Coordinates of N, CA and C in Angstrom, one line a residue:
M1 N 12.7 -59.8 -41.7 CA 11.9 -59.7 -42.9 C 11.8 -61.0 -43.6
S2 N 10.7 -61.2 -44.3 CA 10.5 -62.4 -45.0 C 9.7 -62.1 -46.3
L3 N 9.8 -63.0 -47.3 CA 9.2 -63.0 -48.5 C 8.5 -64.3 -48.8
M4 N 7.2 -64.2 -49.2 CA 6.5 -65.4 -49.7 C 6.4 -65.3 -51.2
A5 N 7.0 -66.2 -51.9 CA 7.0 -66.2 -53.4 C 6.3 -67.4 -54.0
H6 N 6.0 -67.3 -55.3 CA 5.4 -68.4 -56.0 C 6.3 -69.5 -56.4
N7 N 7.5 -69.1 -56.7 CA 8.5 -70.1 -57.2 C 9.7 -69.9 -56.3
L8 N 9.9 -70.8 -55.3 CA 10.9 -70.7 -54.3 C 12.3 -70.8 -54.9
A9 N 12.4 -71.8 -55.8 CA 13.8 -72.0 -56.4 C 14.2 -70.9 -57.2
A10 N 13.3 -70.3 -58.1 CA 13.7 -69.2 -58.9 C 14.0 -67.9 -58.0
T11 N 13.3 -67.8 -56.9 CA 13.5 -66.7 -56.0 C 14.9 -66.7 -55.4
Q12 N 15.2 -67.9 -55.0 CA 16.6 -68.2 -54.4 C 17.6 -67.8 -55.4
D13 N 17.4 -68.2 -56.6 CA 18.4 -67.9 -57.7 C 18.6 -66.4 -57.8
F14 N 17.5 -65.7 -57.8 CA 17.5 -64.2 -58.0 C 18.3 -63.5 -56.9
Y15 N 17.9 -63.8 -55.7 CA 18.5 -63.1 -54.6 C 19.9 -63.6 -54.3
G16 N 20.1 -64.9 -54.6 CA 21.5 -65.4 -54.4 C 22.5 -64.7 -55.4
A17 N 22.0 -64.5 -56.6 CA 22.8 -63.8 -57.6 C 23.0 -62.3 -57.2
L18 N 22.0 -61.7 -56.8 CA 22.0 -60.2 -56.5 C 22.8 -59.9 -55.2
F19 N 22.6 -60.6 -54.1 CA 23.1 -60.3 -52.8 C 24.2 -61.3 -52.3
G20 N 24.3 -62.4 -53.1 CA 25.3 -63.4 -52.6 C 24.8 -64.3 -51.4
W21 N 23.4 -64.3 -51.3 CA 22.9 -65.1 -50.3 C 23.0 -66.6 -50.6
S22 N 23.1 -67.4 -49.5 CA 22.9 -68.8 -49.6 C 21.7 -69.2 -48.7
F23 N 21.2 -70.4 -48.8 CA 19.9 -70.8 -48.2 C 20.0 -72.1 -47.5
V24 N 19.3 -72.1 -46.3 CA 19.3 -73.4 -45.5 C 17.8 -73.6 -45.2
P25 N 17.4 -74.9 -45.0 CA 16.0 -75.2 -44.7 C 15.6 -74.6 -43.4
A26 N 14.3 -74.3 -43.3 CA 13.7 -73.7 -42.0 C 12.4 -74.4 -41.7
P27 N 11.8 -74.1 -40.5 CA 10.5 -74.8 -40.2 C 9.5 -74.5 -41.3
R28 N 8.5 -75.4 -41.5 CA 7.6 -75.4 -42.6 C 6.2 -75.1 -42.1
Q29 N 6.0 -74.4 -41.0 CA 4.6 -74.1 -40.5 C 3.8 -73.4 -41.6
L30 N 4.4 -72.6 -42.4 CA 3.7 -71.9 -43.5 C 4.0 -72.4 -44.8
G31 N 4.5 -73.7 -44.9 CA 4.8 -74.3 -46.2 C 6.3 -74.3 -46.4
P32 N 6.8 -74.7 -47.6 CA 8.2 -74.6 -47.9 C 8.8 -73.3 -47.5
Y33 N 10.0 -73.4 -46.8 CA 10.5 -72.1 -46.3 C 12.1 -72.4 -46.1
V34 N 12.8 -71.3 -46.4 CA 14.2 -71.4 -46.3 C 14.7 -70.0 -45.6
R35 N 15.9 -70.1 -44.9 CA 16.4 -68.9 -44.3 C 17.6 -68.5 -45.2
A36 N 17.6 -67.2 -45.6 CA 18.8 -66.7 -46.4 C 19.9 -66.3 -45.4
Q37 N 21.1 -66.7 -45.9 CA 22.3 -66.4 -45.1 C 23.3 -65.6 -45.9
L38 N 24.0 -64.8 -45.2 CA 25.2 -64.1 -45.9 C 26.4 -64.3 -45.0
G39 N 27.3 -65.0 -45.5 CA 28.5 -65.3 -44.7 C 28.2 -66.2 -43.5
G40 N 27.2 -67.0 -43.6 CA 26.8 -67.9 -42.5 C 25.9 -67.3 -41.5
R41 N 25.5 -66.0 -41.7 CA 24.6 -65.3 -40.7 C 23.2 -65.2 -41.4
E42 N 22.2 -65.4 -40.6 CA 20.9 -65.4 -41.2 C 20.4 -63.9 -41.3
V43 N 19.8 -63.6 -42.5 CA 19.5 -62.2 -42.8 C 18.0 -62.1 -43.2
A44 N 17.3 -63.2 -43.6 CA 16.0 -63.0 -44.1 C 15.4 -64.4 -44.2
G45 N 14.0 -64.5 -44.4 CA 13.4 -65.7 -44.6 C 12.7 -65.7 -46.0
V46 N 12.6 -66.8 -46.7 CA 11.9 -66.8 -48.0 C 11.1 -68.1 -48.0
G47 N 9.8 -68.0 -48.3 CA 8.9 -69.1 -48.4 C 8.1 -69.2 -49.7
E48 N 7.4 -70.3 -49.9 CA 6.6 -70.5 -51.1 C 5.2 -70.5 -50.8
L49 N 4.4 -69.7 -51.6 CA 2.9 -69.7 -51.4 C 2.4 -71.0 -51.8
S50 N 1.4 -71.5 -51.1 CA 0.8 -72.8 -51.3 C -0.4 -72.7 -52.3
G51 N -0.7 -73.9 -52.9 CA -2.0 -74.1 -53.6 C -2.1 -73.3 -54.9
G52 N -0.9 -72.8 -55.4 CA -1.0 -72.0 -56.7 C -1.8 -70.8 -56.7
R53 N -2.0 -70.2 -55.5 CA -2.8 -68.9 -55.4 C -2.1 -67.8 -55.9
E54 N -2.8 -67.0 -56.8 CA -2.1 -65.9 -57.5 C -2.2 -64.6 -56.6
L55 N -1.5 -64.8 -55.4 CA -1.5 -63.6 -54.5 C -0.3 -62.7 -54.8
P56 N -0.4 -61.4 -54.5 CA 0.7 -60.5 -54.8 C 1.9 -60.9 -53.9
V57 N 3.0 -60.7 -54.4 CA 4.3 -61.0 -53.6 C 4.9 -59.8 -53.1
A58 N 5.3 -59.8 -51.8 CA 5.8 -58.6 -51.2 C 6.7 -59.0 -50.0
W59 N 7.7 -58.2 -49.8 CA 8.5 -58.3 -48.6 C 7.7 -57.9 -47.4
T60 N 7.8 -58.6 -46.2 CA 7.1 -58.3 -45.0 C 8.2 -58.0 -44.0
T61 N 8.0 -56.8 -43.4 CA 8.8 -56.3 -42.2 C 8.2 -56.9 -41.0
Y62 N 9.1 -57.5 -40.2 CA 8.8 -58.0 -38.9 C 9.3 -57.1 -37.8
L63 N 8.4 -56.9 -36.8 CA 8.8 -56.0 -35.7 C 8.9 -56.9 -34.4
A64 N 9.9 -56.7 -33.6 CA 10.2 -57.6 -32.5 C 9.2 -57.3 -31.3
T65 N 8.9 -58.4 -30.6 CA 8.1 -58.4 -29.4 C 8.7 -59.4 -28.4
D66 N 8.5 -59.1 -27.1 CA 8.8 -60.1 -26.1 C 7.7 -61.1 -25.9
D67 N 6.5 -60.9 -26.4 CA 5.3 -61.7 -26.2 C 4.4 -61.6 -27.4
A68 N 4.5 -62.5 -28.4 CA 3.7 -62.4 -29.5 C 2.2 -62.4 -29.3
D69 N 1.8 -63.3 -28.3 CA 0.4 -63.4 -28.1 C -0.2 -62.1 -27.5
A70 N 0.5 -61.5 -26.5 CA 0.1 -60.3 -25.9 C 0.0 -59.2 -26.9
T71 N 1.1 -59.1 -27.8 CA 1.1 -58.1 -28.9 C 0.0 -58.2 -29.9
A72 N -0.3 -59.5 -30.2 CA -1.5 -59.8 -31.1 C -2.8 -59.2 -30.5
E73 N -3.0 -59.4 -29.3 CA -4.2 -58.9 -28.6 C -4.2 -57.3 -28.6
L74 N -3.0 -56.7 -28.4 CA -2.9 -55.3 -28.4 C -3.2 -54.7 -29.8
I75 N -2.7 -55.4 -30.8 CA -2.9 -55.0 -32.2 C -4.4 -55.0 -32.5
R76 N -5.2 -56.0 -32.0 CA -6.6 -56.0 -32.2 C -7.3 -54.9 -31.4
A77 N -6.8 -54.7 -30.2 CA -7.4 -53.7 -29.4 C -7.3 -52.2 -29.9
C78 N -6.2 -52.1 -30.7 CA -5.9 -50.8 -31.3 C -6.4 -50.6 -32.7
G79 N -7.2 -51.5 -33.2 CA -7.9 -51.4 -34.4 C -7.2 -52.1 -35.6
G80 N -6.1 -52.9 -35.4 CA -5.5 -53.7 -36.4 C -6.1 -55.0 -36.5
T81 N -5.6 -55.8 -37.4 CA -6.1 -57.2 -37.7 C -5.0 -58.2 -37.6
V82 N -5.2 -59.3 -37.0 CA -4.2 -60.4 -37.0 C -4.7 -61.5 -38.0
A83 N -4.0 -61.7 -39.1 CA -4.4 -62.6 -40.1 C -3.9 -64.0 -39.9
V84 N -2.7 -64.1 -39.4 CA -2.1 -65.4 -39.2 C -1.4 -65.5 -37.8
G85 N -1.7 -66.6 -37.1 CA -1.0 -66.8 -35.8 C -1.7 -66.1 -34.7
P86 N -0.9 -66.0 -33.5 CA 0.5 -66.4 -33.4 C 0.7 -67.9 -33.4
L87 N 1.8 -68.3 -34.0 CA 2.2 -69.7 -34.1 C 3.7 -69.8 -33.9
D88 N 4.1 -71.0 -33.6 CA 5.5 -71.3 -33.4 C 6.2 -71.6 -34.7
A89 N 7.4 -71.1 -34.9 CA 8.3 -71.4 -36.0 C 9.4 -72.4 -35.5
G90 N 9.0 -73.6 -35.2 CA 10.0 -74.5 -34.5 C 10.4 -73.9 -33.2
D91 N 11.7 -74.1 -32.9 CA 12.3 -73.5 -31.7 C 12.9 -72.1 -32.0
A92 N 12.7 -71.6 -33.2 CA 13.3 -70.3 -33.6 C 12.6 -69.2 -32.9
G93 N 11.3 -69.2 -32.9 CA 10.5 -68.1 -32.3 C 9.0 -68.3 -32.5
R94 N 8.3 -67.3 -32.2 CA 6.8 -67.3 -32.4 C 6.5 -66.1 -33.2
L95 N 5.5 -66.3 -34.1 CA 5.3 -65.1 -35.1 C 3.8 -65.0 -35.3
A96 N 3.4 -63.8 -35.8 CA 2.1 -63.6 -36.3 C 2.2 -62.6 -37.5
I97 N 1.2 -62.6 -38.4 CA 1.2 -61.7 -39.5 C -0.1 -60.8 -39.3
A98 N 0.0 -59.5 -39.3 CA -1.0 -58.5 -39.0 C -1.0 -57.4 -40.0
S99 N -2.1 -56.6 -39.8 CA -2.1 -55.3 -40.6 C -2.6 -54.2 -39.7
D100 N -2.1 -53.0 -39.9 CA -2.6 -51.8 -39.1 C -3.9 -51.4 -39.6
P101 N -4.5 -50.4 -38.9 CA -5.9 -50.0 -39.2 C -6.0 -49.5 -40.6
F102 N -4.9 -49.1 -41.3 CA -5.0 -48.5 -42.6 C -4.6 -49.5 -43.7
G103 N -4.3 -50.8 -43.3 CA -4.1 -51.8 -44.3 C -2.7 -52.3 -44.6
A104 N -1.7 -51.6 -43.9 CA -0.3 -52.0 -44.2 C 0.0 -53.3 -43.4
V105 N 0.5 -54.3 -44.1 CA 0.8 -55.6 -43.5 C 2.2 -55.6 -42.9
F106 N 2.3 -56.3 -41.7 CA 3.6 -56.4 -41.1 C 3.6 -57.7 -40.3
G107 N 4.7 -58.2 -39.8 CA 4.8 -59.3 -39.0 C 5.3 -59.0 -37.5
I108 N 5.0 -59.8 -36.6 CA 5.6 -59.7 -35.3 C 6.4 -60.9 -35.0
W109 N 7.5 -60.8 -34.3 CA 8.5 -61.9 -34.1 C 9.0 -61.9 -32.7
Q110 N 8.6 -63.0 -31.9 CA 9.1 -63.2 -30.6 C 10.3 -64.2 -30.7
G111 N 11.5 -63.7 -30.7 CA 12.7 -64.5 -30.9 C 12.9 -65.4 -29.7
L112 N 13.2 -66.7 -30.0 CA 13.7 -67.7 -29.1 C 15.1 -68.1 -29.4
A113 N 15.2 -69.2 -30.2 CA 16.6 -69.6 -30.6 C 17.1 -68.6 -31.6
L114 N 16.2 -67.9 -32.4 CA 16.7 -66.9 -33.3 C 16.1 -65.6 -33.0
A115 N 16.9 -64.7 -32.5 CA 16.4 -63.4 -32.1 C 15.9 -62.6 -33.2
G116 N 16.5 -62.8 -34.4 CA 16.2 -62.0 -35.6 C 17.3 -62.0 -36.6
A117 N 17.3 -61.1 -37.5 CA 18.4 -61.0 -38.4 C 19.8 -60.9 -37.7
Q118 N 20.7 -61.7 -38.1 CA 22.0 -61.7 -37.5 C 23.0 -60.8 -38.1
A119 N 22.6 -60.0 -39.1 CA 23.5 -59.0 -39.7 C 22.6 -58.0 -40.3
A120 N 23.0 -56.7 -40.3 CA 22.2 -55.6 -40.9 C 23.1 -54.5 -41.2
G121 N 22.7 -53.7 -42.1 CA 23.5 -52.4 -42.4 C 24.7 -52.6 -43.3
E122 N 24.9 -53.8 -43.8 CA 26.0 -54.0 -44.7 C 25.5 -54.6 -46.0
P123 N 26.2 -54.4 -47.1 CA 25.7 -54.9 -48.4 C 25.0 -56.2 -48.4
G124 N 23.9 -56.3 -48.9 CA 23.1 -57.6 -48.9 C 22.2 -57.8 -47.7
T125 N 22.1 -56.8 -46.8 CA 21.3 -57.0 -45.6 C 20.4 -55.8 -45.5
Q126 N 19.3 -56.1 -44.7 CA 18.3 -55.0 -44.4 C 19.0 -53.8 -43.7
T127 N 18.7 -52.6 -44.1 CA 19.3 -51.4 -43.5 C 18.3 -50.4 -43.0
W128 N 17.1 -50.4 -43.5 CA 16.1 -49.4 -43.1 C 14.7 -49.9 -43.5
N129 N 13.7 -49.4 -42.9 CA 12.3 -49.7 -43.2 C 11.5 -48.4 -43.2
D130 N 10.6 -48.2 -44.2 CA 9.6 -47.1 -44.3 C 8.2 -47.7 -44.2
L131 N 7.4 -47.0 -43.6 CA 5.9 -47.3 -43.6 C 5.4 -46.2 -44.5
Q132 N 4.8 -46.6 -45.7 CA 4.3 -45.7 -46.6 C 2.7 -45.6 -46.4
Q133 N 2.2 -44.5 -46.0 CA 0.8 -44.4 -45.6 C 0.1 -43.2 -46.3
Q134 N -1.2 -43.2 -46.4 CA -1.9 -42.1 -46.9 C -2.1 -41.0 -45.7
D135 N -2.0 -41.5 -44.5 CA -2.3 -40.7 -43.3 C -1.2 -40.9 -42.3
L136 N -0.5 -39.9 -41.9 CA 0.6 -40.0 -41.0 C 0.1 -40.4 -39.6
A137 N -1.3 -40.3 -39.4 CA -1.8 -40.7 -38.1 C -1.6 -42.2 -37.8
A138 N -1.2 -42.9 -38.9 CA -0.8 -44.3 -38.6 C 0.3 -44.5 -37.6
A139 N 1.1 -43.5 -37.5 CA 2.2 -43.6 -36.5 C 1.7 -43.8 -35.1
K140 N 0.5 -43.3 -34.8 CA -0.1 -43.5 -33.4 C -0.3 -44.9 -33.1
F141 N -0.7 -45.7 -34.1 CA -0.9 -47.1 -33.9 C 0.3 -47.8 -33.4
Y142 N 1.4 -47.5 -34.1 CA 2.7 -48.2 -33.8 C 3.3 -47.6 -32.5
E143 N 3.0 -46.4 -32.1 CA 3.4 -45.9 -30.8 C 2.7 -46.7 -29.7
A144 N 1.3 -46.9 -29.9 CA 0.5 -47.6 -28.9 C 0.9 -49.1 -28.8
V145 N 1.2 -49.7 -29.9 CA 1.5 -51.2 -29.8 C 2.9 -51.5 -29.4
F146 N 3.8 -50.7 -29.9 CA 5.3 -51.1 -29.8 C 6.1 -50.1 -28.9
G147 N 5.4 -49.0 -28.5 CA 6.1 -48.1 -27.6 C 7.1 -47.2 -28.2
Y148 N 7.0 -47.0 -29.6 CA 7.8 -46.1 -30.3 C 7.6 -44.6 -29.9
D149 N 8.7 -43.8 -29.9 CA 8.5 -42.4 -29.9 C 8.5 -41.9 -31.3
S150 N 7.8 -40.8 -31.5 CA 7.7 -40.3 -32.9 C 8.1 -38.8 -32.9
A151 N 8.6 -38.4 -34.0 CA 9.0 -37.0 -34.2 C 8.9 -36.6 -35.7
A152 N 8.2 -35.5 -35.9 CA 8.0 -35.0 -37.3 C 9.4 -34.7 -37.9
N153 N 9.5 -35.1 -39.1 CA 10.7 -34.8 -39.9 C 10.2 -34.1 -41.2
G154 N 9.6 -33.0 -41.1 CA 9.0 -32.3 -42.2 C 7.5 -32.6 -42.3
P155 N 6.8 -32.0 -43.2 CA 5.3 -32.2 -43.2 C 4.8 -33.5 -43.7
E156 N 5.7 -34.4 -44.3 CA 5.2 -35.6 -44.9 C 6.0 -36.8 -44.4
E157 N 6.6 -36.7 -43.2 CA 7.4 -37.8 -42.7 C 7.5 -37.7 -41.2
I158 N 7.4 -38.8 -40.5 CA 7.6 -39.0 -39.1 C 8.6 -40.1 -38.9
T159 N 9.6 -39.8 -38.0 CA 10.5 -40.8 -37.6 C 10.1 -41.6 -36.4
L160 N 10.1 -42.9 -36.4 CA 9.8 -43.7 -35.2 C 11.2 -44.1 -34.6
S161 N 11.2 -43.9 -33.2 CA 12.5 -44.3 -32.5 C 12.2 -45.1 -31.3
L162 N 13.2 -45.9 -30.9 CA 13.1 -46.7 -29.8 C 14.3 -46.5 -28.9
A163 N 14.1 -46.1 -27.7 CA 15.2 -45.8 -26.8 C 16.2 -44.8 -27.4
G164 N 15.7 -43.8 -28.1 CA 16.5 -42.7 -28.7 C 17.1 -43.1 -30.1
R165 N 16.8 -44.3 -30.6 CA 17.5 -44.8 -31.8 C 16.4 -44.8 -32.9
P166 N 16.6 -44.1 -34.0 CA 15.6 -44.2 -35.1 C 15.6 -45.6 -35.7
V167 N 14.4 -46.1 -35.9 CA 14.2 -47.5 -36.4 C 13.4 -47.6 -37.7
A168 N 12.6 -46.6 -38.0 CA 11.8 -46.6 -39.2 C 11.2 -45.2 -39.4
A169 N 10.6 -45.0 -40.6 CA 10.0 -43.8 -40.9 C 8.6 -44.0 -41.4
V170 N 7.6 -43.1 -41.2 CA 6.3 -43.1 -41.7 C 6.3 -42.0 -42.8
R171 N 6.0 -42.4 -44.0 CA 6.0 -41.4 -45.1 C 4.6 -41.3 -45.7
E172 N 4.2 -40.1 -46.1 CA 2.9 -39.9 -46.7 C 2.9 -40.3 -48.1
L173 N 1.9 -41.1 -48.6 CA 1.8 -41.5 -49.9 C 1.2 -40.4 -50.8
G174 N 0.3 -39.6 -50.2 CA -0.5 -38.6 -51.0 C -1.9 -39.1 -51.2
E175 N -2.7 -38.3 -51.7 CA -4.2 -38.7 -51.8 C -4.4 -39.7 -53.0
E176 N -3.6 -39.8 -54.0 CA -3.7 -40.7 -55.1 C -2.6 -41.6 -55.3
P177 N -2.5 -42.7 -54.4 CA -1.4 -43.6 -54.6 C -1.5 -44.4 -55.9
V178 N -0.3 -44.8 -56.3 CA -0.2 -45.6 -57.6 C -1.1 -46.9 -57.4
R179 N -1.7 -47.3 -58.4 CA -2.5 -48.5 -58.3 C -1.6 -49.7 -57.9
G180 N -2.1 -50.4 -56.8 CA -1.4 -51.5 -56.3 C -0.4 -51.1 -55.3
H181 N -0.2 -49.8 -55.0 CA 0.8 -49.4 -54.1 C 0.2 -48.6 -53.0
G182 N -0.8 -49.2 -52.3 CA -1.4 -48.6 -51.1 C -0.5 -48.6 -49.9
P183 N -1.1 -48.4 -48.7 CA -0.2 -48.5 -47.5 C 0.6 -49.7 -47.4
R184 N 1.8 -49.6 -47.1 CA 2.7 -50.8 -47.0 C 4.0 -50.5 -46.4
W185 N 4.6 -51.5 -45.8 CA 6.0 -51.3 -45.3 C 6.9 -51.6 -46.5
M186 N 8.0 -50.8 -46.5 CA 9.0 -51.0 -47.6 C 10.4 -51.4 -47.0
T187 N 11.0 -52.4 -47.5 CA 12.4 -52.8 -47.1 C 13.4 -52.1 -47.9
Y188 N 14.5 -51.7 -47.2 CA 15.7 -51.2 -47.9 C 16.8 -52.1 -47.6
F189 N 17.5 -52.6 -48.7 CA 18.7 -53.4 -48.6 C 19.9 -52.5 -48.8
E190 N 20.9 -52.7 -48.0 CA 22.2 -51.9 -48.2 C 22.8 -52.3 -49.5
S191 N 23.4 -51.4 -50.2 CA 24.1 -51.6 -51.5 C 25.3 -50.8 -51.6
A192 N 26.4 -51.4 -51.9 CA 27.6 -50.6 -52.1 C 27.5 -49.7 -53.3
D193 N 26.7 -50.1 -54.3 CA 26.6 -49.3 -55.5 C 25.1 -49.5 -56.1
P194 N 24.1 -48.7 -55.7 CA 22.8 -48.9 -56.2 C 22.6 -48.8 -57.6
D195 N 23.5 -48.0 -58.3 CA 23.4 -47.9 -59.8 C 23.7 -49.2 -60.4
A196 N 24.9 -49.8 -60.0 CA 25.2 -51.1 -60.6 C 24.3 -52.2 -60.2
D197 N 23.8 -52.3 -59.0 CA 22.9 -53.3 -58.5 C 21.5 -53.2 -59.2
A198 N 21.1 -51.9 -59.5 CA 19.8 -51.7 -60.2 C 19.9 -52.3 -61.6
R199 N 21.1 -52.2 -62.3 CA 21.3 -52.8 -63.5 C 21.3 -54.3 -63.4
R200 N 21.9 -54.8 -62.4 CA 21.9 -56.3 -62.1 C 20.5 -56.8 -61.9
V201 N 19.7 -56.1 -61.2 CA 18.3 -56.5 -61.0 C 17.7 -56.7 -62.4
A202 N 17.8 -55.8 -63.3 CA 17.2 -55.8 -64.6 C 17.8 -57.1 -65.4
G203 N 19.0 -57.2 -65.3 CA 19.7 -58.3 -65.9 C 19.3 -59.7 -65.4
L204 N 18.8 -59.7 -64.2 CA 18.4 -61.0 -63.5 C 16.9 -61.2 -63.7
G205 N 16.2 -60.4 -64.5 CA 14.7 -60.6 -64.8 C 13.9 -59.7 -63.9
G206 N 14.4 -58.8 -63.1 CA 13.6 -57.9 -62.3 C 13.3 -56.6 -63.1
R207 N 12.8 -55.6 -62.4 CA 12.4 -54.3 -63.0 C 13.0 -53.1 -62.2
L208 N 13.4 -52.1 -62.9 CA 13.7 -50.8 -62.3 C 12.5 -50.0 -62.2
L209 N 12.0 -49.6 -61.0 CA 10.8 -48.8 -60.8 C 11.1 -47.3 -60.6
A210 N 12.2 -47.0 -60.0 CA 12.6 -45.6 -59.8 C 14.1 -45.6 -59.9
P211 N 14.7 -44.9 -60.8 CA 16.2 -44.9 -61.0 C 16.9 -44.4 -59.8
P212 N 18.1 -44.7 -59.7 CA 19.0 -44.3 -58.6 C 18.9 -42.7 -58.5
H213 N 18.8 -42.3 -57.2 CA 18.8 -40.8 -57.0 C 19.2 -40.6 -55.5
D214 N 19.6 -39.4 -55.3 CA 20.1 -39.1 -53.9 C 18.9 -38.5 -53.1
Q215 N 18.9 -38.9 -51.8 CA 17.9 -38.3 -50.9 C 18.6 -38.3 -49.5
P216 N 18.0 -37.8 -48.5 CA 18.6 -37.7 -47.2 C 19.2 -39.0 -46.6
L217 N 18.5 -40.1 -46.9 CA 19.0 -41.4 -46.4 C 20.3 -41.8 -47.1
G218 N 20.4 -41.4 -48.3 CA 21.6 -41.8 -49.1 C 21.2 -41.9 -50.6
R219 N 21.9 -42.8 -51.4 CA 21.5 -43.0 -52.8 C 20.6 -44.2 -52.8
V220 N 19.4 -44.0 -53.5 CA 18.4 -45.1 -53.5 C 17.9 -45.4 -54.9
A221 N 17.7 -46.7 -55.1 CA 16.9 -47.1 -56.4 C 15.8 -48.0 -55.9
T222 N 14.6 -47.9 -56.5 CA 13.5 -48.7 -56.2 C 13.4 -49.8 -57.3
V223 N 13.3 -51.1 -57.0 CA 13.3 -52.1 -57.9 C 12.3 -53.2 -57.5
A224 N 12.0 -54.1 -58.4 CA 11.1 -55.3 -58.1 C 11.8 -56.6 -58.6
D225 N 11.6 -57.6 -57.9 CA 12.1 -58.9 -58.3 C 11.3 -59.5 -59.5
P226 N 11.6 -60.6 -60.0 CA 10.9 -61.1 -61.2 C 9.4 -61.4 -60.9
E227 N 9.0 -61.6 -59.6 CA 7.6 -61.9 -59.3 C 6.9 -60.6 -58.8
G228 N 7.6 -59.5 -58.8 CA 7.0 -58.2 -58.5 C 7.2 -57.7 -57.1
A229 N 7.9 -58.4 -56.3 CA 8.2 -57.9 -54.9 C 9.1 -56.7 -55.0
V230 N 8.6 -55.5 -54.4 CA 9.3 -54.3 -54.5 C 10.2 -54.1 -53.3
F231 N 11.4 -53.6 -53.5 CA 12.3 -53.2 -52.5 C 13.2 -52.1 -52.9
N232 N 13.9 -51.5 -52.0 CA 14.9 -50.5 -52.3 C 16.3 -50.9 -52.1
L233 N 17.2 -50.4 -52.9 CA 18.6 -50.5 -52.8 C 19.1 -49.2 -52.3
L234 N 19.9 -49.2 -51.2 CA 20.3 -48.0 -50.5 C 21.8 -48.0 -50.2
R235 N 22.5 -47.0 -50.7 CA 23.8 -46.8 -50.1 C 23.7 -45.7 -49.1
T236 N 23.8 -46.1 -47.8 CA 23.4 -45.2 -46.8 C 24.4 -44.0 -46.7
A237 N 23.9 -42.8 -46.5 CA 24.7 -41.6 -46.3 C 25.5 -41.8 -45.0
R238 N 26.7 -41.5 -45.1 CA 27.6 -41.7 -43.9 C 28.0 -40.3 -43.4

């Protein structure tokens, strides 16, 4: 997963204080960019938007591929759009930024020296991803492009699995999504205490969007960083 922010230094300060991340320089194909680390393991990428453009800030979910160029062609063939790339990120890998036919943005990553996140599912790391859509038919696109199996989990949710392992969910937004909250991938970060971390987000200049509550995944709070990038804090149900 990666985040393109307007103020890279301030963004590092926020996530460093919230999750205990440290940062190291990374290839600059898309401008100033760093890799976030937790205990020396790479867990995310953070870059800076160029040219002072007032673009919305959001976390981007990356999906793995063995061949970024072939997957980019398949995305186009299945009705999606490839906006950036494929291009090399130094010797780390090859990437592209795309959107599905319904407008949800995601990345693809062909790992070379860096296969992907080196830690997941522990506090301060990615633990789950949701695709929030107005139409659950969006799952068919990801089945065709990435080979996921899908299974309904109630009338408003589909679970995507790979080799029998759940990897993401497609959730229905409803007919009237909140302004600025159309189809999108959502990142969940593992939290030992979502209630306390939600308070920390507010203290660091972010916002609480949905207070901590219990759901089947576990205890969840939805928050935004100081530039408006939305993410979830999750204490996974064990």
